[in-house]
Amino acid sequence: MHAAVEFFGLARERGRVAVLVPLLITFIFVVLTIINPAFIDGYLENLLVDYRFKIRNLISPPDVPDNIIIVAIDEKSLSEYGRWPWNRKLQAELLGRIFSGSPKAVAVDVFYPESESRGSDSALAEVISKHKDRIVIALGFEIEEGKRFDGEIEDVLYEHAIPGIENLKYLDEFKFHAYRALLPPEPIAGSAIFGHVYSLPDRDGKLRLENPYIKYGDEYFPSLALQAARIYLDIPQDRIRIIGGAGIDLDGRLIPADETGRLHINYLGREGTISHESAADVLSGRISGEAFRDRIVFVGTSAIATYDIKITPFSANMPGVEKNATVVSNIISGDFIRRAPLFADIIIVLVTGISLSLLSRRLGALHSIFVFISFVLFIFIMNQFLFTYKGIRMNLVYPLLTVISEGTFVISHRYFIEERKARDIRKMFSSYVSPKIVEELINNPGKAGLGGDRKTVTVLFSDIMGFTGISERIAPEKVVELLNEYFTEMTDIIFKWEGTLDKFVGDEIMAFWGAPVDQPDHAERAVRCALDMINRLSELQEKWRNRGSEVLDCGIGINTGEVLVGNIGAAGKKMDYTLIGDHVNTAARVEKLTRQYNAKILITEYTRTCIDNLVEKGAPGHIEMKFIDTVKVRGKEKDMNIYEIRGLRHKEEM
């Protein structure tokens, strides 16, 4: 029992650990949410974002815009019109055929960083100049960390800068500074509207964010996609405003951006999701200009050999031109992915961590597993719902890691604690009570705590009659053998009726009902057990007679009353789960009276009161109960009535 004392003595300390560690885990992940280390956000969180995209497209695919079309310089085009880059006269012809259908905007995702020939450049410049208000040309900017442009911006480029800047203080740490612009040669440069096509993939190589503007010198220049959307919406250049810390105001349309000024691209699907037409079909007339009427047309390369391929959450080979078309679709439809504010992510981690810490204190290991799995599912479903239907991207990795970390600790801690507790309970009670009671104590360990507790129980004493004479007549080995056989049978019956076996004292058995687990019918169980013991003893007596052995007989006394029950003894040395009190002594003395009244089973008036209704209904079985006497029991001021219980062979099943 001293092991149990030690265990329960440490329970309070372990309880503090079980509370403090989950709270510490919650605090750590709150701090990580605030700091948001790049290696976590850039790998784990982004990977979870990719899965959210894919799940969204399974449950609620986004609408594919019908007002955007891509004219792709694909493998078919290269096969029919030769290797890339094409002669600029051919490109001018392609643009001319597109404009013949009166598109609202055309975005050319092709660089022209140097002259090809005077004739070719002029042919392209002529088409561009003719449709200048409806066409935007890709402009290359070179960006390298630590390098910045500090000269005079070219006049031809200056007019394309974003004129309106608000909350400039939020742009002090803006990272995307170009140190050189790759302007086309004249006359192309002087005839075109430009939009940059710089993009920076994440750490894993996937392109998830768009730079709607970059800084060159002291000015900010819009992207190809932003310019194309502006032209399509017929918004003047001077109606673009950068709002530091918020995004871009496009004549009343807010394009949200993160703290680095970038837009989260809301990809619609794999490559080819947005409508594609081959440039070869346009040039050959197989596709008429009417296909482009009032639409936004993107012209760009998609052939693998042109090397303008991006890795996205959906694909490893999306043409860059389709990425730009996707951004335009996001701007026009207003269908953005917005990052949830930091405080919302912090609140989710705090609420999750603290709730789990409080809930897990009240649950066992198995129930804790269910709760933690439920929290994981709830967080994931809530996060996916916001992403799919509201376009809100909440951080998923930190709440999940909070649940997983707390769950791993709590379940492991609870498992080992409960396993040890179960071992101690088995060690403490397996020799006292039935396996069923042991399992109930393991499931409800609070019932097995140390210390005394006042409870009303029913106590049974059984003593062998004339045992001294028997032990003198036969050899000690035979006495032990006979006793063991008797005790084994009687103990099995006590356990059958879910009693607690207190002790063997010589030839005496003490058992009780009503502790350590509550048994409202404790008196009935004790009486049923006594009848069963006498029936089984009759069978044993016949067996002993047949083999010529000594025959044992016993008397049983039963009493009901309030006692002190619990682990009683010297802590750390010798402890027993037992009960003490006047009603225990009364049961022992009533058992002694069985010799005087030649009765097998005697019960007190206190026990009779508990089973009166049952006797009237015949519930304990086929029995006869009769008043025997009013006796004076030592230690009792008041005389007490005792009754004899007689029964036929007990035939009821448990």
XYZ file of C-alpha atoms in Angstrom:
654
model
C 0.000 0.000 0.000
C 2.942 2.383 0.500
C 3.326 2.607 -3.309
C -0.241 3.858 -3.507
C 0.430 6.395 -0.750
C 3.445 7.690 -2.654
C 1.464 7.854 -5.883
C -1.425 9.819 -4.466
C 0.996 12.047 -2.585
C 2.555 13.111 -5.882
C -0.754 13.540 -7.696
C -1.108 17.201 -6.818
C 2.363 18.020 -8.127
C 1.675 16.143 -11.353
C -1.616 17.987 -11.642
C 0.243 21.299 -11.637
C 2.546 20.036 -14.378
C -0.463 18.911 -16.428
C -1.849 22.468 -16.262
C 1.321 24.536 -16.582
C 2.890 22.743 -19.535
C -0.142 23.199 -21.870
C -0.271 26.873 -20.883
C 3.451 27.177 -21.631
C 2.894 25.539 -25.020
C 0.107 28.035 -25.730
C 2.363 30.946 -24.775
C 5.158 29.674 -27.048
C 2.844 29.474 -30.043
C 1.391 32.910 -29.325
C 4.942 34.276 -29.464
C 5.616 32.336 -32.682
C 2.395 33.726 -34.164
C 3.614 37.244 -33.462
C 7.172 36.651 -34.707
C 6.083 34.339 -37.547
C 9.541 32.985 -38.464
C 10.154 32.882 -42.193
C 11.058 29.189 -42.233
C 7.640 28.328 -40.742
C 5.563 30.774 -42.748
C 7.516 30.151 -45.943
C 7.279 26.384 -45.850
C 4.681 24.930 -43.482
C 2.034 27.628 -43.689
C 2.418 28.039 -47.444
C 2.106 24.296 -47.917
C -1.151 24.369 -45.951
C -2.316 27.285 -48.108
C -1.748 25.149 -51.208
C -3.919 22.401 -49.774
C -6.617 24.942 -48.960
C -6.639 26.024 -52.602
C -7.036 22.445 -53.774
C -9.771 21.625 -51.276
C -11.598 24.828 -52.173
C -11.600 23.842 -55.832
C -13.071 20.472 -54.895
C -15.939 21.808 -52.811
C -16.615 25.202 -54.431
C -14.684 25.861 -57.652
C -14.347 29.580 -58.443
C -15.972 31.077 -61.525
C -13.717 31.242 -64.559
C -13.858 34.699 -66.165
C -15.264 34.808 -69.691
C -14.010 38.356 -70.285
C -10.321 37.349 -70.304
C -8.619 35.404 -73.055
C -5.004 34.454 -73.585
C -3.427 34.378 -77.009
C -0.605 31.956 -76.371
C 2.546 31.560 -78.375
C 2.517 27.827 -77.836
C 4.210 24.793 -79.390
C 1.721 24.880 -82.252
C 2.622 28.508 -82.973
C 6.343 27.774 -82.938
C 5.786 24.818 -85.213
C 3.891 26.914 -87.782
C 5.719 30.253 -87.533
C 9.196 29.375 -86.345
C 11.256 29.569 -83.209
C 10.881 32.246 -80.561
C 11.453 35.185 -80.481
C 9.454 36.026 -83.542
C 10.209 38.913 -85.819
C 8.499 42.043 -84.465
C 6.676 42.517 -87.773
C 4.982 39.167 -87.156
C 4.157 40.248 -83.615
C 2.737 43.494 -84.977
C 0.548 41.478 -87.345
C -0.675 39.360 -84.428
C -1.601 42.470 -82.443
C -3.328 43.961 -85.446
C -5.535 40.906 -85.855
C -6.406 41.005 -82.140
C -7.325 44.701 -82.287
C -9.494 44.060 -85.305
C -11.984 42.548 -82.876
C -12.082 45.711 -80.668
C -10.882 44.319 -77.323
C -11.162 46.648 -74.354
C -7.586 45.990 -73.237
C -4.560 44.125 -74.511
C -1.604 43.168 -72.295
C 1.562 42.056 -74.049
C 3.629 39.905 -71.723
C 6.721 40.118 -73.899
C 9.987 42.004 -73.286
C 11.540 44.295 -75.881
C 14.786 45.254 -74.138
C 16.809 45.984 -77.289
C 16.393 46.914 -80.912
C 15.743 44.267 -83.530
C 15.794 46.412 -86.680
C 14.488 49.825 -87.597
C 11.755 48.361 -89.780
C 10.618 45.730 -87.281
C 10.679 48.138 -84.349
C 8.714 50.729 -86.313
C 6.105 48.184 -87.382
C 5.507 47.150 -83.787
C 5.572 50.742 -82.537
C 2.990 51.720 -85.146
C 0.462 49.150 -83.907
C 1.130 50.037 -80.280
C 0.849 53.762 -80.912
C -2.409 53.304 -82.853
C -4.021 51.574 -79.882
C -2.010 53.224 -77.094
C -4.945 53.751 -74.762
C -5.872 50.077 -74.862
C -2.506 48.319 -74.732
C 0.125 47.785 -72.054
C 3.574 46.353 -72.679
C 5.673 44.321 -70.230
C 8.619 46.199 -68.776
C 11.555 44.481 -67.151
C 13.050 45.821 -63.933
C 16.171 44.344 -62.394
C 16.054 43.965 -58.628
C 18.909 42.863 -56.420
C 19.194 43.164 -52.670
C 21.337 46.122 -51.669
C 21.178 47.817 -55.072
C 19.065 50.928 -55.689
C 18.635 53.407 -58.491
C 19.572 56.944 -57.478
C 19.686 58.692 -60.859
C 17.112 60.552 -62.912
C 14.160 58.509 -64.097
C 13.763 58.525 -67.873
C 11.052 60.906 -69.061
C 9.383 58.225 -71.136
C 9.006 56.113 -68.022
C 8.214 58.857 -65.517
C 4.707 59.436 -66.881
C 3.751 55.826 -65.965
C 4.538 56.213 -62.245
C 1.712 55.925 -59.712
C 0.870 59.494 -58.740
C -0.947 59.044 -55.421
C 0.813 57.804 -52.276
C -0.811 57.710 -48.817
C 0.527 56.535 -45.454
C 4.068 56.822 -46.747
C 5.488 55.814 -43.357
C 4.282 52.242 -43.961
C 6.440 52.100 -47.089
C 9.712 52.966 -45.353
C 10.662 49.288 -45.214
C 9.448 48.500 -48.743
C 11.809 45.838 -50.090
C 11.281 45.808 -53.828
C 13.632 48.432 -55.221
C 14.738 48.201 -58.854
C 18.191 49.428 -59.768
C 17.692 49.292 -63.554
C 14.799 49.481 -66.024
C 15.030 47.515 -69.269
C 13.268 50.032 -71.487
C 12.414 49.125 -75.082
C 14.183 51.033 -77.845
C 12.598 53.928 -79.626
C 10.147 54.249 -81.222
C 8.534 51.463 -79.148
C 9.321 53.146 -75.802
C 7.660 56.400 -76.726
C 4.472 54.803 -77.936
C 3.628 52.406 -75.123
C 2.118 52.165 -71.661
C 4.278 49.975 -69.431
C 3.657 47.583 -66.600
C 6.363 45.651 -64.778
C 6.321 41.856 -64.653
C 8.705 41.296 -61.770
C 7.663 38.470 -59.470
C 9.452 36.800 -56.582
C 8.606 33.187 -55.732
C 8.426 31.966 -52.154
C 11.157 29.922 -50.502
C 9.802 26.695 -51.944
C 9.861 28.089 -55.482
C 6.106 28.594 -55.803
C 4.700 31.910 -56.912
C 1.913 32.906 -54.542
C 2.242 36.684 -54.296
C 1.999 39.459 -56.867
C 3.892 42.735 -56.729
C 1.259 45.234 -57.896
C 3.979 47.899 -57.819
C 7.716 48.223 -57.344
C 9.910 51.181 -56.520
C 12.365 52.670 -58.982
C 14.205 55.707 -57.728
C 11.688 57.697 -55.736
C 8.691 56.526 -57.764
C 6.405 53.490 -57.709
C 5.465 51.756 -60.956
C 2.426 49.507 -61.514
C 2.478 45.926 -62.712
C 1.294 44.704 -66.097
C -1.783 43.182 -64.458
C -2.667 46.363 -62.574
C -2.348 48.446 -65.737
C -4.417 45.953 -67.750
C -7.192 46.026 -65.139
C -7.098 49.841 -65.058
C -7.398 50.045 -68.834
C -10.236 47.517 -68.926
C -12.117 49.424 -66.214
C -11.442 52.691 -68.057
C -9.754 54.272 -65.047
C -7.269 57.099 -65.675
C -3.667 56.649 -64.532
C -4.024 59.459 -61.991
C -6.772 57.516 -60.180
C -4.344 54.938 -58.844
C -3.264 55.451 -55.239
C -0.966 53.395 -53.054
C -2.184 53.238 -49.452
C 0.720 52.151 -47.290
C -0.141 49.234 -45.034
C -3.474 48.582 -46.796
C -3.044 48.096 -50.535
C -3.978 49.985 -53.690
C -6.995 52.180 -54.307
C -8.034 51.829 -57.932
C -10.628 54.570 -58.222
C -12.553 53.277 -55.222
C -11.622 49.597 -55.589
C -9.323 48.510 -52.779
C -6.785 45.896 -53.794
C -5.561 44.444 -50.496
C -1.847 43.940 -49.945
C 0.241 42.493 -47.141
C 2.879 44.304 -45.086
C 5.360 43.974 -47.974
C 2.912 45.550 -50.417
C 2.148 42.281 -52.213
C -1.180 40.796 -53.292
C -2.012 37.179 -52.545
C -2.854 35.658 -55.936
C -6.200 33.890 -55.905
C -5.398 31.175 -58.429
C -8.411 29.696 -60.177
C -6.882 26.322 -60.985
C -4.242 24.629 -63.092
C -2.751 26.020 -66.283
C -5.356 26.366 -68.989
C -8.135 27.344 -66.586
C -8.425 30.740 -68.257
C -9.385 30.464 -71.920
C -6.438 30.031 -74.317
C -6.227 30.480 -78.062
C -3.164 29.654 -80.105
C -1.390 32.613 -81.711
C -1.051 30.446 -84.813
C -4.839 30.246 -85.124
C -5.165 34.018 -84.790
C -2.470 34.708 -87.392
C -3.906 32.180 -89.816
C -7.429 33.549 -89.436
C -8.796 30.347 -87.919
C -9.796 32.517 -84.968
C -11.554 35.717 -86.007
C -11.145 39.061 -84.297
C -14.716 38.830 -82.980
C -13.459 36.383 -80.350
C -11.760 39.332 -78.610
C -14.540 41.900 -78.643
C -14.837 43.822 -75.356
C -12.474 41.402 -73.638
C -9.073 41.628 -72.034
C -6.549 39.878 -74.213
C -3.216 38.704 -72.887
C -0.485 37.931 -75.344
C 2.364 35.822 -74.084
C 4.351 32.642 -74.399
C 3.304 29.250 -73.096
C 5.670 26.952 -74.972
C 8.105 25.192 -72.667
C 11.068 26.413 -74.750
C 10.220 30.048 -73.989
C 11.017 29.526 -70.274
C 8.244 31.742 -68.926
C 6.850 29.034 -66.648
C 5.745 29.518 -63.036
C 5.187 27.065 -60.209
C 1.869 27.643 -58.441
C -0.166 25.852 -55.751
C -1.943 23.968 -58.536
C 0.761 23.374 -61.096
C 4.471 23.264 -61.846
C 4.151 24.647 -65.373
C 1.764 27.571 -65.488
C 2.689 30.159 -68.126
C 3.583 33.518 -66.630
C 1.036 35.159 -68.877
C -1.755 33.150 -67.245
C -0.535 34.200 -63.820
C -0.902 37.842 -64.908
C -4.326 37.131 -66.377
C -5.337 35.563 -63.050
C -4.335 38.695 -61.156
C -6.426 40.833 -63.508
C -9.364 38.508 -62.906
C -8.904 38.948 -59.135
C -8.862 42.750 -59.460
C -11.884 43.024 -61.730
C -14.027 40.547 -59.786
C -12.817 41.759 -56.389
C -12.261 38.109 -55.455
C -9.174 38.455 -53.280
C -7.446 36.346 -50.666
C -7.127 38.584 -47.622
C -4.791 37.833 -44.770
C -6.536 37.832 -41.399
C -5.251 40.458 -38.960
C -2.550 39.348 -36.547
C -4.742 39.786 -33.480
C -7.246 37.271 -34.927
C -4.523 34.644 -35.321
C -3.346 35.316 -31.755
C -6.882 34.988 -30.366
C -7.367 31.632 -32.138
C -4.154 30.249 -30.628
C -5.019 31.580 -27.156
C -8.609 30.333 -27.163
C -7.580 26.964 -28.576
C -4.717 26.439 -26.157
C -6.521 27.575 -23.009
C -9.736 25.701 -23.872
C -7.839 22.474 -24.423
C -5.889 22.978 -21.217
C -9.112 23.351 -19.222
C -10.969 20.540 -20.963
C -8.149 18.039 -20.803
C -7.922 18.384 -17.009
C -11.333 16.754 -16.681
C -10.843 13.968 -19.191
C -9.020 10.686 -19.361
C -6.523 9.777 -22.067
C -9.098 8.218 -24.406
C -11.558 11.099 -24.141
C -8.692 13.565 -24.497
C -7.768 11.973 -27.828
C -11.332 12.501 -29.038
C -11.326 16.131 -27.861
C -7.989 16.930 -29.500
C -9.019 15.312 -32.784
C -12.268 17.296 -32.634
C -10.325 20.524 -32.140
C -8.043 19.723 -35.076
C -11.067 19.084 -37.282
C -12.854 22.205 -36.045
C -9.829 24.442 -36.671
C -9.268 22.975 -40.103
C -12.945 23.189 -41.121
C -13.294 26.753 -39.808
C -10.096 27.789 -41.571
C -11.142 26.126 -44.822
C -14.615 27.658 -44.627
C -13.200 31.175 -44.259
C -10.746 30.552 -47.088
C -13.297 29.024 -49.465
C -16.345 31.197 -48.897
C -14.955 34.444 -47.464
C -11.520 34.655 -49.081
C -9.902 35.058 -45.643
C -6.612 33.355 -45.030
C -6.137 32.738 -41.332
C -2.945 31.193 -40.083
C -3.436 27.456 -39.811
C -0.050 26.124 -38.803
C 0.147 27.700 -35.318
C -3.327 26.659 -34.087
C -2.719 23.145 -35.425
C 0.718 22.957 -33.820
C -0.791 24.217 -30.557
C -3.388 21.435 -30.583
C -0.930 18.759 -31.707
C 1.733 19.791 -29.164
C -0.708 20.062 -26.274
C -2.423 16.869 -27.332
C 0.839 14.944 -27.523
C 1.872 16.129 -24.075
C -1.507 15.778 -22.374
C -2.322 12.384 -23.836
C 1.167 11.026 -23.166
C 1.208 12.474 -19.658
C -2.338 11.312 -18.973
C -1.652 7.898 -20.441
C 1.379 7.230 -18.286
C -0.234 8.763 -15.199
C -3.420 6.779 -15.703
C -1.498 3.627 -16.460
C 0.420 3.991 -13.234
C -2.748 4.909 -11.399
C -4.454 1.844 -12.853
C -1.536 -0.354 -11.783
C -1.690 1.066 -8.271
C -5.443 0.604 -8.074
C -5.130 -2.978 -9.264
C -2.364 -3.557 -6.759
C -4.413 -1.935 -4.027
C -7.802 -3.526 -4.710
C -7.403 -6.650 -6.819
C -7.228 -8.840 -3.719
C -10.200 -7.053 -2.132
C -12.832 -6.762 -4.825
C -14.012 -8.329 -8.067
C -12.360 -7.419 -11.392
C -15.503 -5.510 -12.333
C -15.122 -3.253 -9.297
C -11.418 -2.814 -10.026
C -12.226 -1.617 -13.555
C -14.830 0.778 -12.181
C -12.245 2.198 -9.796
C -9.773 2.588 -12.661
C -12.384 4.459 -14.675
C -13.265 6.574 -11.630
C -9.968 6.816 -9.706
C -11.319 9.501 -7.385
C -13.222 6.745 -5.593
C -9.938 5.096 -4.697
C -8.363 8.041 -2.921
C -6.529 7.726 0.362
C -8.024 8.725 3.663
C -11.235 7.912 5.493
C -14.742 8.613 4.378
C -17.986 8.069 6.267
C -20.318 5.800 4.350
C -23.270 3.571 5.061
C -22.296 0.020 4.220
C -23.350 -3.536 4.952
C -20.778 -5.710 6.717
C -20.646 -9.521 6.646
C -18.687 -11.700 9.064
C -18.377 -15.442 8.500
C -16.673 -17.763 10.995
C -16.074 -21.517 10.927
C -17.818 -23.304 13.784
C -15.662 -25.585 15.932
C -12.536 -24.837 13.982
C -10.250 -25.233 17.009
C -11.335 -28.823 17.489
C -10.916 -29.609 13.813
C -7.406 -28.167 13.727
C -6.472 -30.373 16.661
C -7.804 -33.537 15.034
C -6.080 -33.362 11.668
C -2.586 -32.539 10.436
C -1.696 -28.848 9.880
C -1.165 -29.468 6.148
C -4.689 -30.855 5.860
C -6.039 -27.877 7.837
C -4.397 -25.446 5.408
C -5.639 -27.413 2.412
C -9.198 -27.458 3.773
C -9.134 -23.765 4.660
C -7.770 -22.793 1.246
C -10.529 -24.722 -0.486
C -13.161 -23.130 1.731
C -11.752 -19.588 1.441
C -11.414 -19.864 -2.351
C -15.058 -20.840 -2.784
C -16.336 -18.197 -0.359
C -14.163 -15.466 -1.909
C -15.461 -16.299 -5.386
C -19.001 -15.895 -4.121
C -18.207 -12.571 -2.417
C -16.702 -11.328 -5.695
C -19.691 -12.717 -7.573
C -21.924 -10.383 -5.572
C -19.378 -7.559 -6.043
C -18.434 -7.366 -2.402
C -15.162 -6.067 -0.976
C -13.124 -8.714 0.782
C -11.636 -6.988 3.788
C -9.544 -9.708 5.381
C -9.124 -13.252 6.634
C -8.569 -13.478 10.380
C -7.713 -17.071 11.133
C -10.821 -18.932 10.023
C -12.939 -15.771 9.843
C -13.938 -13.812 6.697
C -14.852 -10.136 6.731
C -16.476 -8.528 3.690
C -18.591 -5.488 3.024
C -20.714 -3.772 0.348
C -21.188 -0.083 -0.433
C -17.482 0.807 -0.761
C -15.187 1.640 -2.459
C -17.864 2.173 -5.122
C -21.387 3.183 -4.271
C -23.907 0.325 -4.216
C -27.395 1.506 -3.288
C -28.488 -2.137 -2.883
C -25.553 -3.059 -0.621
C -27.766 -4.769 2.005
C -29.513 -6.895 -0.614
C -26.170 -7.911 -2.139
C -24.837 -8.952 1.283
C -27.912 -11.094 2.002
C -27.825 -12.679 -1.448
C -24.145 -13.419 -0.918
C -24.758 -14.999 2.493
C -27.456 -17.278 1.060
C -25.167 -18.228 -1.812
C -22.315 -18.964 0.622
C -24.505 -21.296 2.685
C -25.737 -23.065 -0.445
C -22.203 -23.547 -1.701
C -21.062 -24.691 1.731
C -23.740 -27.401 1.657
C -22.288 -28.667 -1.614
C -18.769 -28.605 -0.162
C -19.918 -30.475 2.928
C -21.336 -33.271 0.772
C -18.080 -33.394 -1.158
C -16.010 -33.543 2.029
C -18.167 -36.330 3.470
C -17.811 -38.371 0.307
C -14.036 -38.234 0.496
C -13.948 -38.832 4.268
C -12.623 -35.429 5.126
C -13.449 -33.171 8.029
C -16.602 -31.149 7.368
C -16.566 -27.391 7.977
C -19.597 -25.380 8.975
C -19.978 -21.649 9.463
C -22.156 -18.921 10.833
C -22.751 -15.549 9.145
C -23.603 -12.232 10.766
C -24.701 -9.176 8.787
C -25.158 -5.578 9.907
C -25.778 -2.270 8.156
C -24.686 1.172 9.326
C -22.380 4.141 8.965
C -18.661 3.416 9.287
C -15.328 5.041 8.498
C -13.933 3.434 5.341
C -10.663 4.042 3.494
C -6.956 3.281 3.421
C -6.072 3.140 7.078
C -2.713 2.413 8.628
C 0.826 3.793 8.784
C 1.585 5.849 5.661
C 4.557 4.465 3.775
C 4.708 1.320 5.917
C 1.506 -0.656 6.211
C -1.861 0.387 4.821
C -5.110 -1.562 4.394
C -8.326 -0.630 2.718
C -10.747 -1.406 5.526
C -13.485 0.027 7.655
C -13.824 0.776 11.333
C -16.727 1.737 13.541
C -19.318 0.475 15.968
C -21.384 -1.156 13.236
C -18.410 -3.296 12.228
C -18.123 -4.602 15.792
C -21.870 -5.218 15.861
C -21.672 -7.404 12.729
C -18.861 -9.444 14.319
C -20.828 -9.957 17.547
C -23.996 -10.929 15.685
C -22.020 -13.602 13.855
C -21.002 -15.080 17.239
C -24.675 -15.340 18.168
C -25.277 -17.877 15.379
C -23.976 -20.643 17.735
C -26.264 -19.566 20.519
C -29.387 -19.563 18.318
C -28.310 -22.461 16.081
C -28.675 -20.272 12.993
C -26.669 -20.098 9.816
C -27.356 -16.437 8.989
C -28.322 -13.679 11.380
C -28.999 -10.091 10.376
C -29.652 -7.021 12.483
C -32.736 -4.853 12.465
C -30.697 -2.213 10.585
C -30.122 -4.588 7.698
C -33.695 -5.785 7.803
C -34.916 -2.188 7.446
C -32.921 -1.951 4.198
C -34.389 -5.109 2.692
C -37.939 -5.155 4.059
C -39.505 -4.162 0.738
C -37.339 -6.633 -1.104
C -38.322 -9.472 1.209
C -41.986 -8.693 0.761
C -41.511 -8.845 -3.017
C -39.392 -11.979 -2.773
C -36.517 -10.190 -4.506
C -33.629 -11.887 -2.651
C -34.862 -15.291 -3.735
C -36.713 -18.104 -1.948
C -36.075 -17.180 1.668
C -37.632 -17.239 5.042
C -36.895 -14.496 7.518
C -38.052 -14.668 11.107
C -37.529 -12.707 14.267
C -35.135 -14.442 16.645
C -34.638 -12.257 19.675
C -33.978 -8.869 21.120
C -30.441 -8.932 22.365
C -28.080 -6.769 24.292
C -24.944 -6.283 22.221
C -21.808 -5.236 24.017
C -21.077 -1.598 23.322
C -24.690 -0.793 22.501
C -26.884 1.072 24.962
C -30.068 0.049 23.207
C -31.212 -3.536 22.739
C -31.281 -4.727 19.152
C -33.525 -7.111 17.260
C -31.907 -9.876 15.268
C -33.434 -12.018 12.533
C -32.594 -15.317 10.977
C -32.417 -15.708 7.231
C -33.068 -19.154 5.792
C -33.149 -20.037 2.132
C -33.513 -22.842 -0.326
C -30.727 -23.478 -2.772
C -30.028 -20.199 -4.507
C -30.873 -20.608 -8.186
C -30.759 -17.054 -9.437
C -28.118 -15.986 -11.871
C -25.989 -13.011 -11.237
